[in-house]
């Protein structure tokens, strides 16, 4: 089975950073398809206890509180990421590129549709 993931698991990234990467910016490979910036700002990290049944997926999980920005829009409250953290699809944004990466260009493209449409019978 092949995947479209490219990158590292979230635990591989935050486990190697000072203070578990709190304050750093990460993104997922699947967000590269959007022109607007989509990323996570790490607020808090918790490791999970060893699972009773060991599998490839649950050994690499971690619980992370993040401030999520999706397609340039910031979510109002922090979200908890846990279920998808084992996927090898995360990428750390270097500190010198964070400001440029997070810069939001607001394009307010309001589509105005006509009041009536022509449809075939």
mmCIF file of C-alpha atoms in Angstrom, residues 5-110:
data_model
loop_
_atom_site.group_PDB
_atom_site.id
_atom_site.type_symbol
_atom_site.label_atom_id
_atom_site.label_comp_id
_atom_site.label_asym_id
_atom_site.label_seq_id
_atom_site.Cartn_x
_atom_site.Cartn_y
_atom_site.Cartn_z
ATOM 1 C CA UNK A 5 2.809 11.218 2.874
ATOM 2 C CA UNK A 6 6.217 12.842 2.851
ATOM 3 C CA UNK A 7 7.999 13.962 5.960
ATOM 4 C CA UNK A 8 8.287 12.733 9.530
ATOM 5 C CA UNK A 9 5.891 11.785 12.290
ATOM 6 C CA UNK A 10 5.074 14.516 14.764
ATOM 7 C CA UNK A 11 6.895 12.671 17.555
ATOM 8 C CA UNK A 12 10.080 12.463 15.453
ATOM 9 C CA UNK A 13 9.982 16.244 15.071
ATOM 10 C CA UNK A 14 9.001 17.419 18.569
ATOM 11 C CA UNK A 15 11.085 14.762 20.327
ATOM 12 C CA UNK A 16 14.270 16.224 18.860
ATOM 13 C CA UNK A 17 13.496 19.874 19.606
ATOM 14 C CA UNK A 18 14.318 21.912 22.688
ATOM 15 C CA UNK A 19 11.269 22.212 24.967
ATOM 16 C CA UNK A 20 9.411 19.832 22.604
ATOM 17 C CA UNK A 21 9.166 22.598 20.003
ATOM 18 C CA UNK A 22 6.718 24.818 21.859
ATOM 19 C CA UNK A 23 6.194 27.964 19.797
ATOM 20 C CA UNK A 24 7.505 26.397 16.576
ATOM 21 C CA UNK A 25 5.574 26.093 13.315
ATOM 22 C CA UNK A 26 4.853 22.765 11.607
ATOM 23 C CA UNK A 27 2.857 21.903 8.529
ATOM 24 C CA UNK A 28 1.571 18.797 6.782
ATOM 25 C CA UNK A 29 2.483 17.702 3.295
ATOM 26 C CA UNK A 30 -1.175 17.446 2.332
ATOM 27 C CA UNK A 31 -1.566 21.208 2.927
ATOM 28 C CA UNK A 32 0.871 22.043 0.116
ATOM 29 C CA UNK A 33 -1.959 21.791 -2.409
ATOM 30 C CA UNK A 34 -3.509 25.042 -1.132
ATOM 31 C CA UNK A 35 -2.183 28.478 -2.119
ATOM 32 C CA UNK A 36 -2.992 29.978 1.305
ATOM 33 C CA UNK A 37 -0.729 29.097 4.247
ATOM 34 C CA UNK A 38 -1.870 26.177 6.422
ATOM 35 C CA UNK A 39 0.158 25.346 9.515
ATOM 36 C CA UNK A 40 0.134 24.502 13.226
ATOM 37 C CA UNK A 41 1.791 26.465 16.028
ATOM 38 C CA UNK A 42 2.736 24.137 18.887
ATOM 39 C CA UNK A 43 1.391 25.270 22.278
ATOM 40 C CA UNK A 44 1.811 22.186 24.496
ATOM 41 C CA UNK A 45 3.095 18.617 24.071
ATOM 42 C CA UNK A 46 2.294 15.492 26.097
ATOM 43 C CA UNK A 47 3.727 12.059 25.579
ATOM 44 C CA UNK A 48 1.334 9.147 25.753
ATOM 45 C CA UNK A 49 1.863 6.084 27.977
ATOM 46 C CA UNK A 50 3.063 2.861 26.380
ATOM 47 C CA UNK A 51 0.117 1.066 24.783
ATOM 48 C CA UNK A 52 -0.905 -2.395 25.987
ATOM 49 C CA UNK A 53 -1.013 -3.740 22.452
ATOM 50 C CA UNK A 54 1.910 -2.472 20.454
ATOM 51 C CA UNK A 55 1.346 -1.658 16.802
ATOM 52 C CA UNK A 56 3.133 0.482 14.263
ATOM 53 C CA UNK A 57 0.586 3.285 14.599
ATOM 54 C CA UNK A 58 0.051 3.687 18.326
ATOM 55 C CA UNK A 59 3.729 3.623 19.390
ATOM 56 C CA UNK A 60 4.474 6.827 17.490
ATOM 57 C CA UNK A 61 1.521 8.902 18.722
ATOM 58 C CA UNK A 62 1.779 12.029 20.852
ATOM 59 C CA UNK A 63 -0.810 14.499 22.177
ATOM 60 C CA UNK A 64 -0.200 18.064 21.013
ATOM 61 C CA UNK A 65 -2.175 21.267 21.596
ATOM 62 C CA UNK A 66 -1.833 23.520 18.577
ATOM 63 C CA UNK A 67 -3.124 26.776 17.190
ATOM 64 C CA UNK A 68 -4.372 25.729 13.762
ATOM 65 C CA UNK A 69 -4.360 27.956 10.707
ATOM 66 C CA UNK A 70 -6.039 26.423 7.681
ATOM 67 C CA UNK A 71 -5.940 28.217 4.343
ATOM 68 C CA UNK A 72 -5.065 31.512 6.030
ATOM 69 C CA UNK A 73 -7.853 31.392 8.638
ATOM 70 C CA UNK A 74 -6.912 30.934 12.302
ATOM 71 C CA UNK A 75 -9.165 28.660 14.356
ATOM 72 C CA UNK A 76 -10.573 30.516 17.400
ATOM 73 C CA UNK A 77 -9.446 28.018 20.052
ATOM 74 C CA UNK A 78 -6.554 25.564 20.333
ATOM 75 C CA UNK A 79 -7.156 22.042 19.086
ATOM 76 C CA UNK A 80 -5.764 18.772 20.417
ATOM 77 C CA UNK A 81 -4.014 16.606 17.861
ATOM 78 C CA UNK A 82 -3.585 12.949 18.741
ATOM 79 C CA UNK A 83 -5.155 10.582 16.249
ATOM 80 C CA UNK A 84 -3.187 11.641 13.146
ATOM 81 C CA UNK A 85 0.182 12.319 14.779
ATOM 82 C CA UNK A 86 1.621 8.940 13.764
ATOM 83 C CA UNK A 87 1.402 9.794 10.060
ATOM 84 C CA UNK A 88 4.751 10.607 8.475
ATOM 85 C CA UNK A 89 3.451 13.775 6.848
ATOM 86 C CA UNK A 90 4.728 16.599 9.084
ATOM 87 C CA UNK A 91 7.445 19.123 8.310
ATOM 88 C CA UNK A 92 9.115 21.632 10.617
ATOM 89 C CA UNK A 93 9.403 25.159 9.249
ATOM 90 C CA UNK A 94 12.889 26.601 9.962
ATOM 91 C CA UNK A 95 12.900 29.620 12.279
ATOM 92 C CA UNK A 96 14.284 31.969 9.643
ATOM 93 C CA UNK A 97 11.448 31.042 7.238
ATOM 94 C CA UNK A 98 8.561 31.126 9.749
ATOM 95 C CA UNK A 99 7.610 34.767 9.205
ATOM 96 C CA UNK A 100 7.589 34.437 5.421
ATOM 97 C CA UNK A 101 5.685 31.132 5.537
ATOM 98 C CA UNK A 102 2.993 32.418 7.923
ATOM 99 C CA UNK A 103 2.375 35.654 6.043
ATOM 100 C CA UNK A 104 -1.264 35.619 5.043
ATOM 101 C CA UNK A 105 -2.234 37.236 1.779
ATOM 102 C CA UNK A 106 -5.912 38.029 2.000
ATOM 103 C CA UNK A 107 -7.677 37.547 -1.290
ATOM 104 C CA UNK A 108 -11.326 38.243 -0.809
ATOM 105 C CA UNK A 109 -12.696 36.642 -3.928
ATOM 106 C CA UNK A 110 -16.415 36.972 -3.499
#
